[in-house]
Amino acid sequence: MEVLSRYEPLVDDFEAFLAACERSLPAVVRVNTIKAGVERTKRALDEEGVGYEDRKWNETVLELDTDKPGNTWPYFHGWIHGQEEVSSLPATVLDPQPGERVLDACAAPGGKTAQIAALMDDTGLVVANDNNLGRLSALRFNAERLGLTDVAVTRQDARNFSLKPFGFEAFDRTLVDAPCSCEGIIRKRPDTLDEWSLSHVEGVSGVQKGILKRAIQATRSGGTVVYSTCTFAPEENEAVLDHVLESEDCRVVEFDTPLESRPGVTEWNGEEYDRSIRKARRYYPHHNDTGGFFCAKLEVTG
Amino acid sequence: MSNDGQRFDRLPATDDERELESRATLEEVVGWWDERFGIGSEEFEEHTFWEKGAGKIWIAYGEHPSPTEIEGLGMKFLRTRQEHWKPTTNAVQRFGRVAKKNVIDLDPERAMAFVRGKDQEVEWDGDWGYLIAAHEIAGEREPLGVGLYLHGELRSVVPKGRRRED
């Protein structure tokens, strides 16, 4: 938890922030509308005696009153998938439309891929990419369990992603849910900060810049790129955006955010970032009882 | 032309277009679902069918270049190149709701045993071979997966990772 003290200047009510980081997360699932509607899923949970609570901002997100959502009929049928509440956010910000071509650049284990596919009614194409074979196998398992047919899985380094296998030149939208230092998932994995080091953060930041840059290049002019992480470190969030704003044709745009959030920071450790980065949003654990998260929406202009 | 386990090859539409003798055609694959379960070709109008690895047929939404060398394209759908073709659990869950025949309805106790991978003796007057096992949930029939019916016994072929363990 000591690591988090570096964020004291950024976070209001820092004591409440630390206290929230020590609590475990509620069991939250997303209803997979490709296989069943929200009402039918709720009826099945009722029949099994499993309680649930709605999330006002998204009807497909339910908190379940059980430690084992995997031991329910709706799970067996692929009607629900475990996904932390704030993790459901970036796909809604991406706002993919049926029939579009979408890249999920760092897709494993596939929760966000599946949500994107569901928002597209399992039409069009979602390319789910990751470079880790083990994690890709989890992604494939999840996508098939959820009954998705519009997902194509690739194993590439997202920094050099090639569209060659697909025979078209650009995606309509791309999600970069980047590999990160994962500080924000401390409520799920309390040991996540044990290995923390500034040099790791800086190293990951370099990878993130490379991935986001390539994502912007692979998306058509006028298209949307969403960048998200589950970390608080500005080095991995605002600094990455600042870097691509200089080198690529894109701009940061505002988005409606149903969860309580704070603007992206424009100053950190003596560095200054582009003013438009205030349009990015930071999500802290004590504001919505979720994990920590960062999300930015970019429009490709060139 | 040979079969390559590392890439997806689109199924030929009919026998006339077939270059690889052992490869199933689109007509045969879609025809099999109709013949076996009464699931008509209109259910698959927006999909294309692919082979990766000998006999493993995948179903994907829309058009893609053929061949395609990627890790996954849609979902595994049907196992061919063996005497009895076998649908996958995931395909039956996704497309099996509209089945008109060869569906065996299980009561709650049998449904739970089935998804735990248990084989059980059942009364069944219909065809032998691969059936869709279903149960009633939230007011409607819902497919659980694939069962193999032989000699008065329904064998659960729900893969290990897809079973209920509670």
Coordinates of C-alpha atoms in Angstrom, one line a residue:
Chain A
M1 CA 0.0 0.0 0.0
E2 CA 3.0 2.3 0.5
V3 CA 3.4 2.6 -3.3
L4 CA 0.0 4.3 -3.5
S5 CA 1.2 7.2 -1.3
R6 CA 2.7 8.7 -4.5
Y7 CA -0.9 9.4 -5.6
E8 CA -1.8 11.4 -2.5
P9 CA -1.5 14.8 -4.4
L10 CA -4.0 13.5 -7.0
V11 CA -6.7 11.8 -4.9
D12 CA -9.3 13.6 -2.8
D13 CA -10.1 11.9 0.5
F14 CA -7.0 9.8 0.4
E15 CA -7.9 7.9 3.6
A16 CA -11.2 6.7 2.0
F17 CA -9.2 5.8 -1.1
L18 CA -6.8 3.6 0.9
A19 CA -9.6 2.0 2.9
A20 CA -11.5 1.1 -0.3
C21 CA -8.3 -0.4 -1.7
E22 CA -8.2 -2.8 1.2
R23 CA -11.8 -4.1 0.7
S24 CA -12.5 -7.0 -1.6
L25 CA -14.6 -6.4 -4.7
P26 CA -18.3 -7.4 -5.1
A27 CA -19.1 -10.3 -7.4
V28 CA -20.2 -8.6 -10.6
V29 CA -21.2 -10.2 -13.9
R30 CA -22.2 -9.0 -17.3
V31 CA -25.2 -10.5 -19.1
N32 CA -24.2 -11.9 -22.5
T33 CA -27.1 -10.6 -24.6
I34 CA -26.0 -12.8 -27.5
K35 CA -27.4 -15.8 -25.7
A36 CA -30.1 -14.5 -23.3
G37 CA -31.8 -11.3 -22.3
V38 CA -31.4 -9.5 -19.0
E39 CA -35.0 -10.4 -17.9
R40 CA -34.6 -14.2 -18.7
T41 CA -31.3 -14.2 -16.9
K42 CA -32.8 -12.6 -13.8
R43 CA -35.7 -15.1 -13.9
A44 CA -33.2 -18.0 -14.0
L45 CA -31.3 -16.5 -11.0
D46 CA -34.6 -16.2 -9.2
E47 CA -35.4 -19.8 -9.8
E48 CA -32.0 -20.8 -8.4
G49 CA -32.3 -18.5 -5.4
V50 CA -29.4 -16.4 -6.3
G51 CA -29.9 -12.7 -5.3
Y52 CA -28.8 -9.9 -7.6
E53 CA -28.6 -6.1 -7.7
D54 CA -28.8 -3.8 -10.7
R55 CA -26.3 -1.2 -11.7
K56 CA -28.3 1.8 -12.9
W57 CA -25.8 2.9 -15.6
N58 CA -25.8 -0.4 -17.4
E59 CA -28.7 -2.9 -17.4
T60 CA -26.4 -5.8 -18.4
V61 CA -24.2 -5.4 -15.3
L62 CA -25.4 -7.3 -12.2
E63 CA -23.9 -7.7 -8.8
L64 CA -24.6 -11.3 -7.6
D65 CA -25.2 -12.4 -4.1
T66 CA -22.9 -15.4 -4.3
D67 CA -19.1 -16.0 -4.1
K68 CA -19.4 -18.5 -7.0
P69 CA -21.2 -17.0 -10.0
G70 CA -19.6 -19.9 -11.9
N71 CA -21.9 -22.4 -10.1
T72 CA -25.1 -21.1 -11.6
W73 CA -27.2 -22.2 -14.5
P74 CA -26.9 -18.8 -16.3
Y75 CA -23.1 -19.2 -16.1
F76 CA -23.2 -22.8 -17.5
H77 CA -25.4 -21.6 -20.4
G78 CA -23.0 -18.7 -21.2
W79 CA -25.6 -16.1 -20.3
I80 CA -23.3 -14.4 -17.8
H81 CA -19.6 -13.7 -17.6
G82 CA -17.6 -12.4 -14.6
Q83 CA -16.5 -8.9 -15.3
E84 CA -15.7 -6.2 -12.8
E85 CA -18.0 -3.3 -13.0
V86 CA -15.5 -0.7 -14.1
S87 CA -14.1 -3.1 -16.7
S88 CA -17.5 -2.9 -18.5
L89 CA -16.8 0.8 -19.1
P90 CA -14.3 1.0 -22.1
A91 CA -16.5 -1.1 -24.5
T92 CA -19.4 1.3 -23.9
V93 CA -17.1 4.3 -24.5
L94 CA -15.9 2.6 -27.7
D95 CA -19.5 2.3 -28.7
P96 CA -19.1 -0.2 -31.5
Q97 CA -22.0 -0.6 -34.0
P98 CA -23.3 -3.8 -35.7
G99 CA -21.4 -4.6 -38.8
E100 CA -18.3 -2.7 -38.0
R101 CA -14.7 -3.8 -38.0
V102 CA -13.2 -3.5 -34.5
L103 CA -9.7 -4.4 -33.1
D104 CA -9.2 -5.3 -29.5
A105 CA -5.5 -5.0 -29.4
C106 CA -4.7 -6.5 -26.0
A107 CA -7.7 -8.8 -25.7
A108 CA -7.0 -11.7 -23.4
P109 CA -8.8 -13.1 -21.4
G110 CA -11.6 -11.7 -23.5
G111 CA -14.2 -10.1 -21.2
K112 CA -14.1 -6.8 -23.1
T113 CA -13.9 -8.6 -26.5
A114 CA -17.1 -10.4 -25.6
Q115 CA -18.8 -7.2 -24.6
I116 CA -17.8 -5.5 -27.8
A117 CA -19.2 -8.5 -29.8
A118 CA -22.4 -8.4 -27.9
L119 CA -22.8 -4.6 -28.5
M120 CA -22.5 -5.5 -32.3
D121 CA -25.1 -8.3 -32.0
D122 CA -22.4 -10.8 -33.0
T123 CA -22.1 -9.2 -36.5
G124 CA -19.3 -7.5 -38.3
L125 CA -15.8 -8.5 -37.1
V126 CA -14.0 -8.2 -33.8
V127 CA -10.3 -9.0 -34.1
A128 CA -9.1 -10.2 -30.6
N129 CA -5.3 -9.9 -30.5
D130 CA -2.9 -10.9 -27.7
N131 CA 0.7 -12.0 -27.7
N132 CA 0.5 -14.6 -24.9
L133 CA -0.5 -18.1 -26.0
G134 CA -1.8 -19.2 -22.6
R135 CA -4.0 -16.1 -22.2
L136 CA -5.2 -16.5 -25.8
S137 CA -6.4 -20.0 -25.0
A138 CA -8.5 -18.5 -22.1
L139 CA -9.8 -15.9 -24.6
R140 CA -10.8 -18.6 -27.1
F141 CA -12.5 -20.6 -24.4
N142 CA -14.5 -17.6 -23.2
A143 CA -15.5 -16.4 -26.6
E144 CA -16.8 -19.9 -27.6
R145 CA -18.6 -20.4 -24.2
L146 CA -20.3 -17.1 -24.8
G147 CA -21.3 -18.3 -28.3
L148 CA -19.6 -15.6 -30.4
T149 CA -19.1 -16.1 -34.1
D150 CA -17.8 -12.6 -35.1
V151 CA -14.5 -12.9 -33.2
A152 CA -11.3 -13.7 -35.0
V153 CA -8.3 -14.4 -32.7
T154 CA -4.7 -13.4 -33.7
R155 CA -1.4 -13.7 -31.9
Q156 CA 0.7 -10.7 -32.7
D157 CA 2.8 -8.1 -31.0
A158 CA 0.3 -5.2 -30.9
R159 CA 3.1 -2.7 -31.5
N160 CA 3.5 -4.1 -35.0
F161 CA -0.1 -5.3 -35.6
S162 CA -0.6 -6.4 -39.2
L163 CA -4.0 -6.4 -41.0
K164 CA -2.6 -8.6 -43.7
P165 CA -4.6 -11.7 -42.7
F166 CA -7.9 -9.8 -43.1
G167 CA -7.5 -8.2 -46.5
F168 CA -8.7 -4.7 -45.5
E169 CA -6.8 -1.6 -44.6
A170 CA -8.2 -0.1 -41.4
F171 CA -10.6 -0.7 -38.5
D172 CA -13.6 1.5 -37.6
R173 CA -12.7 1.3 -33.9
T174 CA -9.9 0.0 -31.7
L175 CA -9.7 -0.7 -28.0
V176 CA -6.3 -0.6 -26.4
D177 CA -6.9 -2.0 -22.9
A178 CA -3.2 -1.9 -22.3
P179 CA -1.0 -4.3 -20.2
C180 CA -0.1 -2.2 -17.2
S181 CA 1.2 -2.2 -13.6
C182 CA -2.3 -3.1 -12.5
E183 CA -2.3 -1.0 -9.4
G184 CA -6.1 -0.6 -9.7
I185 CA -6.8 -4.4 -9.3
I186 CA -5.4 -4.4 -5.7
R187 CA -8.9 -5.2 -4.4
K188 CA -8.9 -8.4 -6.5
R189 CA -5.2 -9.3 -6.0
P190 CA -3.9 -7.8 -2.7
D191 CA -0.3 -8.8 -3.6
T192 CA -0.3 -6.9 -6.9
L193 CA 1.9 -4.1 -5.6
D194 CA 4.6 -6.4 -4.1
E195 CA 6.6 -6.4 -7.2
W196 CA 6.0 -2.7 -8.0
S197 CA 9.0 -0.6 -9.1
L198 CA 9.3 2.7 -10.9
S199 CA 11.5 1.2 -13.6
H200 CA 8.8 -1.4 -14.3
V201 CA 6.2 1.4 -14.7
E202 CA 8.6 3.3 -17.0
G203 CA 9.2 0.1 -19.1
V204 CA 5.5 -0.7 -19.4
S205 CA 4.9 3.0 -20.4
G206 CA 7.2 2.5 -23.4
V207 CA 5.3 -0.6 -24.5
Q208 CA 1.9 1.2 -24.1
K209 CA 3.1 4.1 -26.2
G210 CA 4.1 1.6 -29.0
I211 CA 0.7 -0.2 -28.8
L212 CA -1.4 2.9 -28.8
K213 CA 0.6 4.4 -31.7
R214 CA 0.0 1.4 -33.8
A215 CA -3.7 1.2 -32.9
I216 CA -4.2 4.8 -34.1
Q217 CA -2.4 4.0 -37.4
A218 CA -4.6 0.9 -37.9
T219 CA -7.9 2.8 -37.4
R220 CA -9.5 4.8 -40.2
S221 CA -9.7 8.6 -40.3
G222 CA -12.8 9.6 -38.3
G223 CA -12.6 6.3 -36.3
T224 CA -12.4 5.9 -32.6
V225 CA -9.6 4.6 -30.4
V226 CA -10.3 4.0 -26.7
Y227 CA -7.3 3.7 -24.4
S228 CA -7.7 2.2 -20.9
T229 CA -5.7 0.7 -18.1
C230 CA -6.3 -0.5 -14.5
T231 CA -3.6 1.7 -13.0
F232 CA -3.3 5.1 -11.3
A233 CA 0.2 5.9 -12.6
P234 CA 0.2 9.0 -14.9
E235 CA 3.3 7.5 -16.5
E236 CA 1.1 4.8 -18.0
N237 CA -1.9 7.0 -18.6
E238 CA -1.7 10.7 -19.4
A239 CA 2.0 10.4 -20.4
V240 CA 1.1 7.8 -23.0
L241 CA -1.7 10.0 -24.4
D242 CA 0.7 13.0 -24.5
H243 CA 3.2 11.0 -26.4
V244 CA 0.8 9.9 -29.2
L245 CA -0.9 13.3 -29.4
E246 CA 2.5 14.6 -30.6
S247 CA 3.4 11.8 -33.0
E248 CA 0.0 10.7 -34.5
D249 CA -3.0 12.3 -36.1
C250 CA -5.6 12.2 -33.3
R251 CA -7.3 14.2 -30.7
V252 CA -8.8 13.5 -27.2
V253 CA -12.6 13.8 -27.1
E254 CA -15.0 13.9 -24.3
F255 CA -17.4 11.1 -23.4
D256 CA -20.4 10.6 -21.2
T257 CA -19.3 8.8 -18.1
P258 CA -22.1 7.3 -15.9
L259 CA -19.6 6.5 -13.1
E260 CA -18.2 9.1 -10.9
S261 CA -14.7 10.1 -12.2
R262 CA -12.0 12.8 -12.1
P263 CA -10.3 14.4 -15.1
G264 CA -7.0 13.3 -16.5
V265 CA -4.1 15.1 -14.9
T266 CA -2.0 17.6 -16.8
E267 CA 1.0 17.8 -14.4
W268 CA 2.9 15.1 -12.7
N269 CA 6.4 15.0 -11.2
G270 CA 7.5 18.1 -13.0
E271 CA 6.1 16.9 -16.4
E272 CA 3.3 18.8 -18.1
Y273 CA 0.9 17.1 -20.4
D274 CA -1.4 18.5 -23.2
R275 CA -4.4 20.4 -21.7
S276 CA -6.9 18.3 -23.8
I277 CA -5.9 15.2 -21.7
R278 CA -8.3 16.6 -19.0
K279 CA -11.0 15.0 -21.2
A280 CA -9.7 11.5 -20.1
R281 CA -11.3 10.1 -17.0
R282 CA -9.8 8.6 -13.8
Y283 CA -11.9 6.2 -11.7
Y284 CA -10.9 5.7 -8.1
P285 CA -12.0 2.7 -5.9
H286 CA -13.8 4.8 -3.2
H287 CA -16.0 6.7 -5.7
N288 CA -18.0 3.8 -7.2
D289 CA -16.9 0.8 -5.1
T290 CA -15.0 -0.6 -8.1
G291 CA -11.3 -1.2 -9.0
G292 CA -9.2 1.7 -10.1
F293 CA -9.3 2.6 -13.8
F294 CA -8.3 5.0 -16.5
C295 CA -10.1 5.6 -19.8
A296 CA -9.6 8.0 -22.7
K297 CA -11.4 8.4 -26.0
L298 CA -9.5 9.4 -29.1
E299 CA -10.7 10.4 -32.5
V300 CA -8.4 9.6 -35.4
T301 CA -8.0 12.7 -37.6
G302 CA -5.6 11.6 -40.3
Chain B
M1 CA -3.9 -29.1 -52.2
S2 CA -3.8 -30.6 -48.7
N3 CA -5.2 -30.0 -45.3
D4 CA -3.2 -27.7 -43.1
G5 CA -3.6 -27.6 -39.3
Q6 CA -2.4 -24.1 -39.0
R7 CA -4.8 -22.3 -41.2
F8 CA -8.5 -21.9 -41.9
D9 CA -9.8 -23.1 -45.3
R10 CA -13.3 -22.2 -46.4
L11 CA -15.5 -25.2 -47.1
P12 CA -16.4 -25.7 -50.7
A13 CA -20.0 -25.0 -51.4
T14 CA -20.9 -28.3 -53.0
D15 CA -19.3 -31.5 -54.2
D16 CA -18.5 -30.0 -57.6
E17 CA -16.2 -27.4 -56.0
R18 CA -14.4 -29.8 -53.8
E19 CA -10.7 -30.1 -54.3
L20 CA -9.8 -32.1 -51.2
E21 CA -11.7 -35.3 -51.2
S22 CA -11.9 -35.8 -47.5
R23 CA -13.1 -32.2 -46.8
A24 CA -16.8 -31.8 -46.0
T25 CA -18.8 -29.3 -48.1
L26 CA -21.0 -26.4 -47.0
E27 CA -24.0 -28.3 -48.4
E28 CA -23.1 -31.4 -46.3
V29 CA -22.5 -29.5 -43.1
V30 CA -25.6 -27.4 -43.2
G31 CA -27.6 -30.4 -44.5
W32 CA -26.4 -32.5 -41.5
W33 CA -27.8 -30.0 -39.0
D34 CA -31.1 -30.0 -40.8
E35 CA -31.3 -33.8 -41.1
R36 CA -30.2 -34.4 -37.6
F37 CA -31.9 -31.6 -35.6
G38 CA -34.3 -30.0 -38.1
I39 CA -32.3 -26.8 -37.9
G40 CA -32.7 -25.2 -41.4
S41 CA -30.0 -23.5 -43.5
E42 CA -31.7 -20.1 -42.9
E43 CA -30.2 -20.2 -39.4
F44 CA -26.7 -20.0 -40.9
E45 CA -27.3 -17.6 -43.8
E46 CA -25.0 -14.9 -42.5
H47 CA -22.2 -17.4 -41.6
T48 CA -19.3 -19.0 -43.4
F49 CA -17.8 -22.5 -42.6
W50 CA -14.1 -23.3 -42.3
E51 CA -11.9 -26.3 -41.7
K52 CA -8.7 -26.0 -39.5
G53 CA -7.1 -29.3 -38.6
A54 CA -8.4 -32.5 -40.1
G55 CA -12.2 -32.6 -39.7
K56 CA -12.7 -29.6 -37.3
I57 CA -15.3 -27.3 -38.8
W58 CA -15.6 -23.8 -37.5
I59 CA -18.5 -21.3 -38.0
A60 CA -17.8 -17.6 -38.4
Y61 CA -19.9 -14.5 -39.1
G62 CA -19.4 -13.0 -42.5
E63 CA -16.8 -13.2 -45.2
H64 CA -13.0 -13.7 -44.8
P65 CA -10.1 -14.4 -47.1
S66 CA -9.4 -18.1 -47.6
P67 CA -7.0 -19.5 -46.6
T68 CA -6.5 -17.4 -43.4
E69 CA -3.7 -18.1 -41.0
I70 CA -4.9 -17.0 -37.6
E71 CA -5.5 -18.5 -34.2
G72 CA -9.3 -18.6 -34.2
L73 CA -12.2 -17.7 -36.5
G74 CA -15.6 -17.8 -34.9
M75 CA -16.3 -21.0 -33.0
K76 CA -15.7 -24.7 -33.3
F77 CA -19.0 -26.1 -34.8
L78 CA -18.8 -29.8 -35.9
R79 CA -16.3 -32.7 -36.0
T80 CA -16.2 -34.4 -39.4
R81 CA -13.9 -37.0 -41.0
Q82 CA -15.2 -39.7 -38.6
E83 CA -18.1 -42.2 -39.0
H84 CA -20.5 -40.2 -36.8
W85 CA -20.3 -36.4 -37.1
K86 CA -20.3 -34.7 -33.7
P87 CA -21.5 -31.2 -32.9
T88 CA -19.7 -29.1 -30.3
T89 CA -21.3 -28.2 -26.9
N90 CA -20.8 -24.5 -27.7
A91 CA -22.5 -24.8 -31.1
V92 CA -25.5 -26.7 -29.7
Q93 CA -25.9 -24.1 -26.9
R94 CA -25.8 -21.2 -29.5
F95 CA -27.8 -22.7 -32.3
G96 CA -29.7 -25.6 -30.8
R97 CA -32.7 -23.7 -29.4
V98 CA -34.6 -24.0 -32.6
A99 CA -34.0 -27.7 -33.0
K100 CA -37.1 -29.7 -33.9
K101 CA -35.9 -33.2 -33.4
N102 CA -33.4 -35.4 -31.6
V103 CA -33.7 -33.2 -28.5
I104 CA -33.9 -35.1 -25.2
D105 CA -35.5 -33.2 -22.4
L106 CA -34.1 -33.8 -18.9
D107 CA -35.7 -33.2 -15.6
P108 CA -33.8 -31.0 -13.0
E109 CA -32.0 -33.9 -11.4
R110 CA -30.9 -35.5 -14.7
A111 CA -29.9 -32.1 -16.1
M112 CA -27.6 -31.6 -13.2
A113 CA -26.1 -35.1 -13.5
F114 CA -25.6 -34.5 -17.3
V115 CA -23.7 -31.2 -16.8
R116 CA -21.5 -32.9 -14.2
G117 CA -20.4 -35.3 -17.0
K118 CA -22.4 -38.3 -15.6
D119 CA -23.7 -41.1 -18.0
Q120 CA -27.3 -42.2 -17.2
E121 CA -29.9 -44.7 -18.2
V122 CA -32.8 -43.0 -20.0
E123 CA -36.1 -43.7 -21.8
W124 CA -35.7 -42.7 -25.4
D125 CA -37.6 -43.9 -28.5
G126 CA -35.8 -41.7 -31.1
D127 CA -32.6 -42.1 -33.1
W128 CA -29.4 -43.4 -31.6
G129 CA -26.2 -41.3 -31.8
Y130 CA -25.6 -37.6 -30.9
L131 CA -28.6 -35.8 -29.4
I132 CA -29.2 -32.3 -28.0
A133 CA -29.8 -32.6 -24.2
A134 CA -32.0 -29.8 -23.0
H135 CA -33.8 -28.7 -19.8
E136 CA -36.4 -26.1 -18.9
I137 CA -35.1 -22.8 -17.4
A138 CA -36.8 -19.5 -16.9
G139 CA -39.9 -20.8 -18.7
E140 CA -38.3 -22.1 -21.9
R141 CA -36.4 -25.1 -23.1
E142 CA -32.7 -24.4 -23.3
P143 CA -30.0 -26.7 -24.8
L144 CA -27.4 -28.0 -22.3
G145 CA -25.0 -29.7 -24.7
V146 CA -24.4 -32.9 -26.6
G147 CA -25.3 -36.4 -25.4
L148 CA -24.5 -39.7 -27.1
Y149 CA -27.4 -42.1 -26.9
L150 CA -26.5 -45.8 -27.2
H151 CA -28.2 -49.0 -25.8
G152 CA -30.5 -47.2 -23.3
E153 CA -27.8 -44.9 -22.0
L154 CA -27.2 -41.2 -22.4
R155 CA -23.5 -40.4 -22.2
S156 CA -22.6 -36.8 -21.4
V157 CA -19.9 -35.4 -23.7
V158 CA -19.8 -32.0 -22.1
P159 CA -16.0 -31.2 -22.1
K160 CA -14.3 -31.1 -18.7
G161 CA -13.8 -27.3 -18.6
R162 CA -17.5 -26.7 -19.4
R163 CA -18.9 -28.9 -16.7
R164 CA -20.6 -27.8 -13.5
E165 CA -18.4 -28.8 -10.6
D166 CA -20.5 -27.8 -7.6

